[in-house]
Amino acid sequence: MDDHEHDKLAALAEFAAGAGHEINNPLAIIAGRTQILLQEIEHPEHRRHLGIILAQVKRAYEMTADIRFFARPPQPEIVEFDLSEELHTLVAEQVPMMQEANLAFHVEIDLPDRPVVQSDPVLLHLAVGILCNNAREAVQLTGGNVWLRLQRVESGWEIVVQDDGFGISEEELPLIFDPYYSGRQAGRGLGFGLPKAWRIMQLLGGSIRYEPKSTFVLTLPR
């Protein structure tokens, strides 16, 4: 990380600490009073409106949590584990969502050698899950394919997540790991997804890169 990126993260950390606290206080009051009203009101339409309020409060909570994560992420807890086993756990979570979106999910994560790594399985699971979710969002409206592959490279291991969506334009590429950049033109979500994945791989001593047409690659050192 260069000095400019370090300064940006330091400034974001200060903002996250103050803003997160100040924003969460009124959100807690709104959520609490809304839940009280839900207990007292029986009218279906009014309950539906209150449910919408609670859903938006939750969304705001998640946004402040994402800011805090990006600015001041947890310290990795490094352990030794089988990378393919961890990916199988993630696949079991993803398969129902892929099926619900009517997508073909192609998984290639079993290797002849046991891919043992020293890393943080929880953070890595989160990063790969973000990429799978983004790939699903990119093609769920039109139907299509998502691939998850594990492959050995000279420097370590690569986890590849690919879809057959439209991909990301050259104009968008410099911005895709910036917080709250919107990739809606590519059919992808907006928010802290890709920045969180980038931040996690930085913490784990690895990297993340994009390859045309619609491929993200996470690299873990041996």
JSON list of C-alpha atoms in Angstrom, two decimals:
[
{"chain": "A", "resi": 1, "resn": "MET", "atom": "CA", "xyz": [0.00, 0.00, 0.00]},
{"chain": "A", "resi": 2, "resn": "ASP", "atom": "CA", "xyz": [1.44, 3.39, -0.98]},
{"chain": "A", "resi": 3, "resn": "ASP", "atom": "CA", "xyz": [1.37, 6.51, 1.23]},
{"chain": "A", "resi": 4, "resn": "HIS", "atom": "CA", "xyz": [-1.67, 7.93, -0.58]},
{"chain": "A", "resi": 5, "resn": "GLU", "atom": "CA", "xyz": [-3.74, 4.77, 0.02]},
{"chain": "A", "resi": 6, "resn": "HIS", "atom": "CA", "xyz": [-2.56, 4.66, 3.64]},
{"chain": "A", "resi": 7, "resn": "ASP", "atom": "CA", "xyz": [-3.68, 8.25, 4.21]},
{"chain": "A", "resi": 8, "resn": "LYS", "atom": "CA", "xyz": [-7.06, 7.55, 2.60]},
{"chain": "A", "resi": 9, "resn": "LEU", "atom": "CA", "xyz": [-7.64, 4.54, 4.85]},
{"chain": "A", "resi": 10, "resn": "ALA", "atom": "CA", "xyz": [-6.55, 6.47, 7.94]},
{"chain": "A", "resi": 11, "resn": "ALA", "atom": "CA", "xyz": [-9.00, 9.26, 7.11]},
{"chain": "A", "resi": 12, "resn": "LEU", "atom": "CA", "xyz": [-11.77, 6.74, 6.43]},
{"chain": "A", "resi": 13, "resn": "ALA", "atom": "CA", "xyz": [-11.05, 5.01, 9.75]},
{"chain": "A", "resi": 14, "resn": "GLU", "atom": "CA", "xyz": [-11.52, 8.27, 11.64]},
{"chain": "A", "resi": 15, "resn": "PHE", "atom": "CA", "xyz": [-14.71, 8.99, 9.74]},
{"chain": "A", "resi": 16, "resn": "ALA", "atom": "CA", "xyz": [-16.04, 5.47, 10.34]},
{"chain": "A", "resi": 17, "resn": "ALA", "atom": "CA", "xyz": [-15.43, 5.60, 14.08]},
{"chain": "A", "resi": 18, "resn": "GLY", "atom": "CA", "xyz": [-17.32, 8.86, 14.54]},
{"chain": "A", "resi": 19, "resn": "ALA", "atom": "CA", "xyz": [-20.00, 8.57, 11.89]},
{"chain": "A", "resi": 20, "resn": "GLY", "atom": "CA", "xyz": [-20.81, 4.95, 12.69]},
{"chain": "A", "resi": 21, "resn": "HIS", "atom": "CA", "xyz": [-21.51, 5.81, 16.33]},
{"chain": "A", "resi": 22, "resn": "GLU", "atom": "CA", "xyz": [-23.52, 8.94, 15.53]},
{"chain": "A", "resi": 23, "resn": "ILE", "atom": "CA", "xyz": [-25.61, 7.25, 12.85]},
{"chain": "A", "resi": 24, "resn": "ASN", "atom": "CA", "xyz": [-26.29, 4.06, 14.80]},
{"chain": "A", "resi": 25, "resn": "ASN", "atom": "CA", "xyz": [-27.75, 5.90, 17.79]},
{"chain": "A", "resi": 26, "resn": "PRO", "atom": "CA", "xyz": [-30.80, 7.33, 15.93]},
{"chain": "A", "resi": 27, "resn": "LEU", "atom": "CA", "xyz": [-31.11, 4.10, 13.96]},
{"chain": "A", "resi": 28, "resn": "ALA", "atom": "CA", "xyz": [-31.45, 2.16, 17.21]},
{"chain": "A", "resi": 29, "resn": "ILE", "atom": "CA", "xyz": [-34.24, 4.50, 18.35]},
{"chain": "A", "resi": 30, "resn": "ILE", "atom": "CA", "xyz": [-36.06, 4.21, 15.01]},
{"chain": "A", "resi": 31, "resn": "ALA", "atom": "CA", "xyz": [-35.78, 0.40, 15.06]},
{"chain": "A", "resi": 32, "resn": "GLY", "atom": "CA", "xyz": [-36.90, 0.17, 18.66]},
{"chain": "A", "resi": 33, "resn": "ARG", "atom": "CA", "xyz": [-39.97, 2.38, 18.26]},
{"chain": "A", "resi": 34, "resn": "THR", "atom": "CA", "xyz": [-40.91, 0.62, 15.01]},
{"chain": "A", "resi": 35, "resn": "GLN", "atom": "CA", "xyz": [-40.80, -2.77, 16.73]},
{"chain": "A", "resi": 36, "resn": "ILE", "atom": "CA", "xyz": [-43.07, -1.43, 19.49]},
{"chain": "A", "resi": 37, "resn": "LEU", "atom": "CA", "xyz": [-45.56, -0.24, 16.88]},
{"chain": "A", "resi": 38, "resn": "LEU", "atom": "CA", "xyz": [-45.46, -3.65, 15.18]},
{"chain": "A", "resi": 39, "resn": "GLN", "atom": "CA", "xyz": [-46.57, -5.21, 18.46]},
{"chain": "A", "resi": 40, "resn": "GLU", "atom": "CA", "xyz": [-49.47, -2.77, 18.81]},
{"chain": "A", "resi": 41, "resn": "ILE", "atom": "CA", "xyz": [-50.73, -2.41, 15.23]},
{"chain": "A", "resi": 42, "resn": "GLU", "atom": "CA", "xyz": [-52.76, -5.11, 13.51]},
{"chain": "A", "resi": 43, "resn": "HIS", "atom": "CA", "xyz": [-53.67, -3.37, 10.24]},
{"chain": "A", "resi": 44, "resn": "PRO", "atom": "CA", "xyz": [-51.87, -5.39, 7.49]},
{"chain": "A", "resi": 45, "resn": "GLU", "atom": "CA", "xyz": [-50.97, -2.41, 5.31]},
{"chain": "A", "resi": 46, "resn": "HIS", "atom": "CA", "xyz": [-49.61, -0.42, 8.24]},
{"chain": "A", "resi": 47, "resn": "ARG", "atom": "CA", "xyz": [-47.56, -3.43, 9.36]},
{"chain": "A", "resi": 48, "resn": "ARG", "atom": "CA", "xyz": [-46.17, -3.73, 5.84]},
{"chain": "A", "resi": 49, "resn": "HIS", "atom": "CA", "xyz": [-45.00, -0.10, 5.95]},
{"chain": "A", "resi": 50, "resn": "LEU", "atom": "CA", "xyz": [-43.37, -0.66, 9.34]},
{"chain": "A", "resi": 51, "resn": "GLY", "atom": "CA", "xyz": [-41.63, -3.72, 7.95]},
{"chain": "A", "resi": 52, "resn": "ILE", "atom": "CA", "xyz": [-40.20, -1.58, 5.15]},
{"chain": "A", "resi": 53, "resn": "ILE", "atom": "CA", "xyz": [-38.88, 0.90, 7.72]},
{"chain": "A", "resi": 54, "resn": "LEU", "atom": "CA", "xyz": [-37.15, -1.89, 9.66]},
{"chain": "A", "resi": 55, "resn": "ALA", "atom": "CA", "xyz": [-35.63, -3.28, 6.46]},
{"chain": "A", "resi": 56, "resn": "GLN", "atom": "CA", "xyz": [-34.17, 0.12, 5.59]},
{"chain": "A", "resi": 57, "resn": "VAL", "atom": "CA", "xyz": [-32.83, 0.55, 9.13]},
{"chain": "A", "resi": 58, "resn": "LYS", "atom": "CA", "xyz": [-31.08, -2.80, 8.77]},
{"chain": "A", "resi": 59, "resn": "ARG", "atom": "CA", "xyz": [-29.64, -1.69, 5.45]},
{"chain": "A", "resi": 60, "resn": "ALA", "atom": "CA", "xyz": [-28.28, 1.49, 7.04]},
{"chain": "A", "resi": 61, "resn": "TYR", "atom": "CA", "xyz": [-26.72, -0.56, 9.85]},
{"chain": "A", "resi": 62, "resn": "GLU", "atom": "CA", "xyz": [-25.02, -2.78, 7.27]},
{"chain": "A", "resi": 63, "resn": "MET", "atom": "CA", "xyz": [-23.67, 0.25, 5.41]},
{"chain": "A", "resi": 64, "resn": "THR", "atom": "CA", "xyz": [-22.03, 1.69, 8.53]},
{"chain": "A", "resi": 65, "resn": "ALA", "atom": "CA", "xyz": [-20.69, -1.77, 9.41]},
{"chain": "A", "resi": 66, "resn": "ASP", "atom": "CA", "xyz": [-19.14, -2.02, 5.94]},
{"chain": "A", "resi": 67, "resn": "ILE", "atom": "CA", "xyz": [-17.45, 1.35, 6.38]},
{"chain": "A", "resi": 68, "resn": "ARG", "atom": "CA", "xyz": [-15.99, 0.27, 9.73]},
{"chain": "A", "resi": 69, "resn": "PHE", "atom": "CA", "xyz": [-14.84, -3.05, 8.28]},
{"chain": "A", "resi": 70, "resn": "PHE", "atom": "CA", "xyz": [-13.07, -1.40, 5.38]},
{"chain": "A", "resi": 71, "resn": "ALA", "atom": "CA", "xyz": [-11.43, 1.25, 7.53]},
{"chain": "A", "resi": 72, "resn": "ARG", "atom": "CA", "xyz": [-10.59, -0.86, 10.58]},
{"chain": "A", "resi": 73, "resn": "PRO", "atom": "CA", "xyz": [-10.83, -4.54, 9.64]},
{"chain": "A", "resi": 74, "resn": "PRO", "atom": "CA", "xyz": [-10.36, -7.33, 12.17]},
{"chain": "A", "resi": 75, "resn": "GLN", "atom": "CA", "xyz": [-6.90, -8.82, 12.55]},
{"chain": "A", "resi": 76, "resn": "PRO", "atom": "CA", "xyz": [-6.67, -12.12, 10.66]},
{"chain": "A", "resi": 77, "resn": "GLU", "atom": "CA", "xyz": [-6.59, -15.31, 12.75]},
{"chain": "A", "resi": 78, "resn": "ILE", "atom": "CA", "xyz": [-4.11, -17.42, 10.82]},
{"chain": "A", "resi": 79, "resn": "VAL", "atom": "CA", "xyz": [-4.56, -21.20, 10.96]},
{"chain": "A", "resi": 80, "resn": "GLU", "atom": "CA", "xyz": [-3.68, -24.12, 8.73]},
{"chain": "A", "resi": 81, "resn": "PHE", "atom": "CA", "xyz": [-6.59, -25.59, 6.80]},
{"chain": "A", "resi": 82, "resn": "ASP", "atom": "CA", "xyz": [-7.56, -27.45, 3.64]},
{"chain": "A", "resi": 83, "resn": "LEU", "atom": "CA", "xyz": [-8.56, -24.84, 1.07]},
{"chain": "A", "resi": 84, "resn": "SER", "atom": "CA", "xyz": [-10.73, -27.20, -0.97]},
{"chain": "A", "resi": 85, "resn": "GLU", "atom": "CA", "xyz": [-12.71, -28.25, 2.13]},
{"chain": "A", "resi": 86, "resn": "GLU", "atom": "CA", "xyz": [-13.39, -24.60, 2.98]},
{"chain": "A", "resi": 87, "resn": "LEU", "atom": "CA", "xyz": [-14.55, -23.97, -0.58]},
{"chain": "A", "resi": 88, "resn": "HIS", "atom": "CA", "xyz": [-16.87, -26.99, -0.40]},
{"chain": "A", "resi": 89, "resn": "THR", "atom": "CA", "xyz": [-18.53, -25.36, 2.62]},
{"chain": "A", "resi": 90, "resn": "LEU", "atom": "CA", "xyz": [-19.01, -22.17, 0.64]},
{"chain": "A", "resi": 91, "resn": "VAL", "atom": "CA", "xyz": [-20.40, -24.10, -2.34]},
{"chain": "A", "resi": 92, "resn": "ALA", "atom": "CA", "xyz": [-23.03, -25.70, -0.10]},
{"chain": "A", "resi": 93, "resn": "GLU", "atom": "CA", "xyz": [-24.19, -22.18, 0.84]},
{"chain": "A", "resi": 94, "resn": "GLN", "atom": "CA", "xyz": [-24.17, -20.90, -2.72]},
{"chain": "A", "resi": 95, "resn": "VAL", "atom": "CA", "xyz": [-25.91, -23.77, -4.52]},
{"chain": "A", "resi": 96, "resn": "PRO", "atom": "CA", "xyz": [-29.47, -22.98, -3.29]},
{"chain": "A", "resi": 97, "resn": "MET", "atom": "CA", "xyz": [-29.10, -19.32, -4.29]},
{"chain": "A", "resi": 98, "resn": "MET", "atom": "CA", "xyz": [-27.75, -20.28, -7.71]},
{"chain": "A", "resi": 99, "resn": "GLN", "atom": "CA", "xyz": [-30.62, -22.71, -8.23]},
{"chain": "A", "resi": 100, "resn": "GLU", "atom": "CA", "xyz": [-33.19, -20.13, -7.14]},
{"chain": "A", "resi": 101, "resn": "ALA", "atom": "CA", "xyz": [-31.75, -17.73, -9.73]},
{"chain": "A", "resi": 102, "resn": "ASN", "atom": "CA", "xyz": [-31.91, -20.52, -12.35]},
{"chain": "A", "resi": 103, "resn": "LEU", "atom": "CA", "xyz": [-28.13, -20.42, -12.93]},
{"chain": "A", "resi": 104, "resn": "ALA", "atom": "CA", "xyz": [-25.71, -23.21, -13.76]},
{"chain": "A", "resi": 105, "resn": "PHE", "atom": "CA", "xyz": [-22.99, -23.35, -11.10]},
{"chain": "A", "resi": 106, "resn": "HIS", "atom": "CA", "xyz": [-19.80, -25.08, -12.29]},
{"chain": "A", "resi": 107, "resn": "VAL", "atom": "CA", "xyz": [-17.44, -26.06, -9.47]},
{"chain": "A", "resi": 108, "resn": "GLU", "atom": "CA", "xyz": [-13.86, -27.27, -9.96]},
{"chain": "A", "resi": 109, "resn": "ILE", "atom": "CA", "xyz": [-12.16, -27.23, -6.56]},
{"chain": "A", "resi": 110, "resn": "ASP", "atom": "CA", "xyz": [-10.88, -30.79, -6.09]},
{"chain": "A", "resi": 111, "resn": "LEU", "atom": "CA", "xyz": [-7.16, -31.11, -6.83]},
{"chain": "A", "resi": 112, "resn": "PRO", "atom": "CA", "xyz": [-4.86, -34.17, -6.85]},
{"chain": "A", "resi": 113, "resn": "ASP", "atom": "CA", "xyz": [-2.81, -32.64, -4.03]},
{"chain": "A", "resi": 114, "resn": "ARG", "atom": "CA", "xyz": [-4.34, -31.51, -0.76]},
{"chain": "A", "resi": 115, "resn": "PRO", "atom": "CA", "xyz": [-4.23, -27.68, -0.92]},
{"chain": "A", "resi": 116, "resn": "VAL", "atom": "CA", "xyz": [-3.19, -26.85, 2.64]},
{"chain": "A", "resi": 117, "resn": "VAL", "atom": "CA", "xyz": [-2.79, -23.13, 3.35]},
{"chain": "A", "resi": 118, "resn": "GLN", "atom": "CA", "xyz": [-2.07, -20.91, 6.31]},
{"chain": "A", "resi": 119, "resn": "SER", "atom": "CA", "xyz": [-4.60, -18.10, 6.31]},
{"chain": "A", "resi": 120, "resn": "ASP", "atom": "CA", "xyz": [-7.83, -16.92, 7.94]},
{"chain": "A", "resi": 121, "resn": "PRO", "atom": "CA", "xyz": [-10.63, -19.23, 6.70]},
{"chain": "A", "resi": 122, "resn": "VAL", "atom": "CA", "xyz": [-13.42, -16.90, 7.90]},
{"chain": "A", "resi": 123, "resn": "LEU", "atom": "CA", "xyz": [-12.10, -13.85, 6.06]},
{"chain": "A", "resi": 124, "resn": "LEU", "atom": "CA", "xyz": [-11.24, -15.85, 2.96]},
{"chain": "A", "resi": 125, "resn": "HIS", "atom": "CA", "xyz": [-14.72, -17.40, 2.97]},
{"chain": "A", "resi": 126, "resn": "LEU", "atom": "CA", "xyz": [-16.18, -13.89, 3.09]},
{"chain": "A", "resi": 127, "resn": "ALA", "atom": "CA", "xyz": [-14.06, -12.68, 0.15]},
{"chain": "A", "resi": 128, "resn": "VAL", "atom": "CA", "xyz": [-14.94, -15.64, -2.10]},
{"chain": "A", "resi": 129, "resn": "GLY", "atom": "CA", "xyz": [-18.60, -15.35, -1.12]},
{"chain": "A", "resi": 130, "resn": "ILE", "atom": "CA", "xyz": [-18.61, -11.71, -2.19]},
{"chain": "A", "resi": 131, "resn": "LEU", "atom": "CA", "xyz": [-17.31, -12.65, -5.63]},
{"chain": "A", "resi": 132, "resn": "CYS", "atom": "CA", "xyz": [-19.86, -15.46, -6.01]},
{"chain": "A", "resi": 133, "resn": "ASN", "atom": "CA", "xyz": [-22.68, -13.13, -5.00]},
{"chain": "A", "resi": 134, "resn": "ASN", "atom": "CA", "xyz": [-21.50, -10.50, -7.50]},
{"chain": "A", "resi": 135, "resn": "ALA", "atom": "CA", "xyz": [-21.31, -13.10, -10.27]},
{"chain": "A", "resi": 136, "resn": "ARG", "atom": "CA", "xyz": [-24.81, -14.31, -9.46]},
{"chain": "A", "resi": 137, "resn": "GLU", "atom": "CA", "xyz": [-26.17, -10.76, -9.53]},
{"chain": "A", "resi": 138, "resn": "ALA", "atom": "CA", "xyz": [-24.48, -10.13, -12.87]},
{"chain": "A", "resi": 139, "resn": "VAL", "atom": "CA", "xyz": [-26.35, -12.91, -14.69]},
{"chain": "A", "resi": 140, "resn": "GLN", "atom": "CA", "xyz": [-29.45, -13.69, -12.62]},
{"chain": "A", "resi": 141, "resn": "LEU", "atom": "CA", "xyz": [-31.78, -11.54, -14.74]},
{"chain": "A", "resi": 142, "resn": "THR", "atom": "CA", "xyz": [-30.88, -13.28, -17.98]},
{"chain": "A", "resi": 143, "resn": "GLY", "atom": "CA", "xyz": [-29.86, -16.72, -16.76]},
{"chain": "A", "resi": 144, "resn": "GLY", "atom": "CA", "xyz": [-26.39, -18.02, -17.36]},
{"chain": "A", "resi": 145, "resn": "ASN", "atom": "CA", "xyz": [-23.35, -19.65, -15.82]},
{"chain": "A", "resi": 146, "resn": "VAL", "atom": "CA", "xyz": [-21.09, -19.08, -12.83]},
{"chain": "A", "resi": 147, "resn": "TRP", "atom": "CA", "xyz": [-17.77, -20.89, -12.39]},
{"chain": "A", "resi": 148, "resn": "LEU", "atom": "CA", "xyz": [-15.73, -21.44, -9.24]},
{"chain": "A", "resi": 149, "resn": "ARG", "atom": "CA", "xyz": [-12.28, -22.94, -9.72]},
{"chain": "A", "resi": 150, "resn": "LEU", "atom": "CA", "xyz": [-9.29, -23.66, -7.53]},
{"chain": "A", "resi": 151, "resn": "GLN", "atom": "CA", "xyz": [-5.95, -23.92, -9.28]},
{"chain": "A", "resi": 152, "resn": "ARG", "atom": "CA", "xyz": [-2.31, -24.20, -8.34]},
{"chain": "A", "resi": 153, "resn": "VAL", "atom": "CA", "xyz": [0.13, -21.59, -9.63]},
{"chain": "A", "resi": 154, "resn": "GLU", "atom": "CA", "xyz": [3.84, -21.12, -9.06]},
{"chain": "A", "resi": 155, "resn": "SER", "atom": "CA", "xyz": [3.33, -18.49, -6.38]},
{"chain": "A", "resi": 156, "resn": "GLY", "atom": "CA", "xyz": [0.59, -20.34, -4.50]},
{"chain": "A", "resi": 157, "resn": "TRP", "atom": "CA", "xyz": [-3.13, -20.89, -5.09]},
{"chain": "A", "resi": 158, "resn": "GLU", "atom": "CA", "xyz": [-5.70, -19.10, -7.19]},
{"chain": "A", "resi": 159, "resn": "ILE", "atom": "CA", "xyz": [-9.44, -19.05, -6.59]},
{"chain": "A", "resi": 160, "resn": "VAL", "atom": "CA", "xyz": [-11.23, -18.05, -9.78]},
{"chain": "A", "resi": 161, "resn": "VAL", "atom": "CA", "xyz": [-14.84, -16.81, -9.92]},
{"chain": "A", "resi": 162, "resn": "GLN", "atom": "CA", "xyz": [-16.21, -16.24, -13.40]},
{"chain": "A", "resi": 163, "resn": "ASP", "atom": "CA", "xyz": [-19.57, -15.57, -15.02]},
{"chain": "A", "resi": 164, "resn": "ASP", "atom": "CA", "xyz": [-20.78, -15.15, -18.57]},
{"chain": "A", "resi": 165, "resn": "GLY", "atom": "CA", "xyz": [-22.24, -11.70, -18.06]},
{"chain": "A", "resi": 166, "resn": "PHE", "atom": "CA", "xyz": [-21.26, -8.54, -19.91]},
{"chain": "A", "resi": 167, "resn": "GLY", "atom": "CA", "xyz": [-18.13, -7.94, -17.87]},
{"chain": "A", "resi": 168, "resn": "ILE", "atom": "CA", "xyz": [-16.66, -4.61, -16.82]},
{"chain": "A", "resi": 169, "resn": "SER", "atom": "CA", "xyz": [-15.69, -1.85, -19.24]},
{"chain": "A", "resi": 170, "resn": "GLU", "atom": "CA", "xyz": [-12.20, -0.36, -19.40]},
{"chain": "A", "resi": 171, "resn": "GLU", "atom": "CA", "xyz": [-13.62, 2.92, -18.08]},
{"chain": "A", "resi": 172, "resn": "GLU", "atom": "CA", "xyz": [-14.98, 1.21, -14.96]},
{"chain": "A", "resi": 173, "resn": "LEU", "atom": "CA", "xyz": [-11.92, -0.92, -14.19]},
{"chain": "A", "resi": 174, "resn": "PRO", "atom": "CA", "xyz": [-9.89, 1.69, -12.25]},
{"chain": "A", "resi": 175, "resn": "LEU", "atom": "CA", "xyz": [-12.86, 2.23, -9.90]},
{"chain": "A", "resi": 176, "resn": "ILE", "atom": "CA", "xyz": [-14.19, -1.25, -9.10]},
{"chain": "A", "resi": 177, "resn": "PHE", "atom": "CA", "xyz": [-12.34, -1.55, -5.77]},
{"chain": "A", "resi": 178, "resn": "ASP", "atom": "CA", "xyz": [-13.30, 1.96, -4.63]},
{"chain": "A", "resi": 179, "resn": "PRO", "atom": "CA", "xyz": [-15.88, 2.06, -1.80]},
{"chain": "A", "resi": 180, "resn": "TYR", "atom": "CA", "xyz": [-19.44, 2.64, -2.99]},
{"chain": "A", "resi": 181, "resn": "TYR", "atom": "CA", "xyz": [-18.56, 2.72, -6.66]},
{"chain": "A", "resi": 182, "resn": "SER", "atom": "CA", "xyz": [-21.64, 1.50, -8.52]},
{"chain": "A", "resi": 183, "resn": "GLY", "atom": "CA", "xyz": [-21.13, -1.15, -11.17]},
{"chain": "A", "resi": 184, "resn": "ARG", "atom": "CA", "xyz": [-24.74, -1.14, -12.26]},
{"chain": "A", "resi": 185, "resn": "GLN", "atom": "CA", "xyz": [-23.83, -0.83, -15.92]},
{"chain": "A", "resi": 186, "resn": "ALA", "atom": "CA", "xyz": [-22.27, -4.27, -15.68]},
{"chain": "A", "resi": 187, "resn": "GLY", "atom": "CA", "xyz": [-25.33, -5.62, -13.86]},
{"chain": "A", "resi": 188, "resn": "ARG", "atom": "CA", "xyz": [-23.44, -5.86, -10.59]},
{"chain": "A", "resi": 189, "resn": "GLY", "atom": "CA", "xyz": [-24.32, -4.50, -7.20]},
{"chain": "A", "resi": 190, "resn": "LEU", "atom": "CA", "xyz": [-23.02, -1.38, -5.59]},
{"chain": "A", "resi": 191, "resn": "GLY", "atom": "CA", "xyz": [-21.46, -0.84, -2.20]},
{"chain": "A", "resi": 192, "resn": "PHE", "atom": "CA", "xyz": [-18.56, -2.33, -0.33]},
{"chain": "A", "resi": 193, "resn": "GLY", "atom": "CA", "xyz": [-18.50, -5.81, -1.85]},
{"chain": "A", "resi": 194, "resn": "LEU", "atom": "CA", "xyz": [-15.41, -5.63, -4.05]},
{"chain": "A", "resi": 195, "resn": "PRO", "atom": "CA", "xyz": [-13.61, -3.14, -1.77]},
{"chain": "A", "resi": 196, "resn": "LYS", "atom": "CA", "xyz": [-14.14, -5.56, 1.14]},
{"chain": "A", "resi": 197, "resn": "ALA", "atom": "CA", "xyz": [-12.75, -8.44, -0.92]},
{"chain": "A", "resi": 198, "resn": "TRP", "atom": "CA", "xyz": [-9.73, -6.28, -1.87]},
{"chain": "A", "resi": 199, "resn": "ARG", "atom": "CA", "xyz": [-9.20, -5.30, 1.78]},
{"chain": "A", "resi": 200, "resn": "ILE", "atom": "CA", "xyz": [-9.39, -8.91, 2.94]},
{"chain": "A", "resi": 201, "resn": "MET", "atom": "CA", "xyz": [-6.84, -10.12, 0.41]},
{"chain": "A", "resi": 202, "resn": "GLN", "atom": "CA", "xyz": [-4.54, -7.29, 1.41]},
{"chain": "A", "resi": 203, "resn": "LEU", "atom": "CA", "xyz": [-4.77, -8.42, 5.04]},
{"chain": "A", "resi": 204, "resn": "LEU", "atom": "CA", "xyz": [-4.09, -12.03, 4.07]},
{"chain": "A", "resi": 205, "resn": "GLY", "atom": "CA", "xyz": [-1.00, -11.16, 2.06]},
{"chain": "A", "resi": 206, "resn": "GLY", "atom": "CA", "xyz": [-2.68, -12.10, -1.19]},
{"chain": "A", "resi": 207, "resn": "SER", "atom": "CA", "xyz": [-4.20, -10.19, -4.06]},
{"chain": "A", "resi": 208, "resn": "ILE", "atom": "CA", "xyz": [-7.32, -9.81, -6.18]},
{"chain": "A", "resi": 209, "resn": "ARG", "atom": "CA", "xyz": [-7.44, -8.95, -9.85]},
{"chain": "A", "resi": 210, "resn": "TYR", "atom": "CA", "xyz": [-9.95, -8.72, -12.64]},
{"chain": "A", "resi": 211, "resn": "GLU", "atom": "CA", "xyz": [-9.48, -10.45, -15.98]},
{"chain": "A", "resi": 212, "resn": "PRO", "atom": "CA", "xyz": [-11.71, -9.93, -19.01]},
{"chain": "A", "resi": 213, "resn": "LYS", "atom": "CA", "xyz": [-14.38, -10.84, -19.70]},
{"chain": "A", "resi": 214, "resn": "SER", "atom": "CA", "xyz": [-15.99, -11.50, -16.32]},
{"chain": "A", "resi": 215, "resn": "THR", "atom": "CA", "xyz": [-13.35, -13.13, -14.15]},
{"chain": "A", "resi": 216, "resn": "PHE", "atom": "CA", "xyz": [-12.05, -12.30, -10.69]},
{"chain": "A", "resi": 217, "resn": "VAL", "atom": "CA", "xyz": [-8.97, -14.06, -9.35]},
{"chain": "A", "resi": 218, "resn": "LEU", "atom": "CA", "xyz": [-7.95, -14.30, -5.70]},
{"chain": "A", "resi": 219, "resn": "THR", "atom": "CA", "xyz": [-4.32, -15.28, -5.17]},
{"chain": "A", "resi": 220, "resn": "LEU", "atom": "CA", "xyz": [-3.07, -16.78, -1.91]},
{"chain": "A", "resi": 221, "resn": "PRO", "atom": "CA", "xyz": [0.64, -17.27, -1.30]},
{"chain": "A", "resi": 222, "resn": "ARG", "atom": "CA", "xyz": [1.86, -20.75, -0.36]}
]
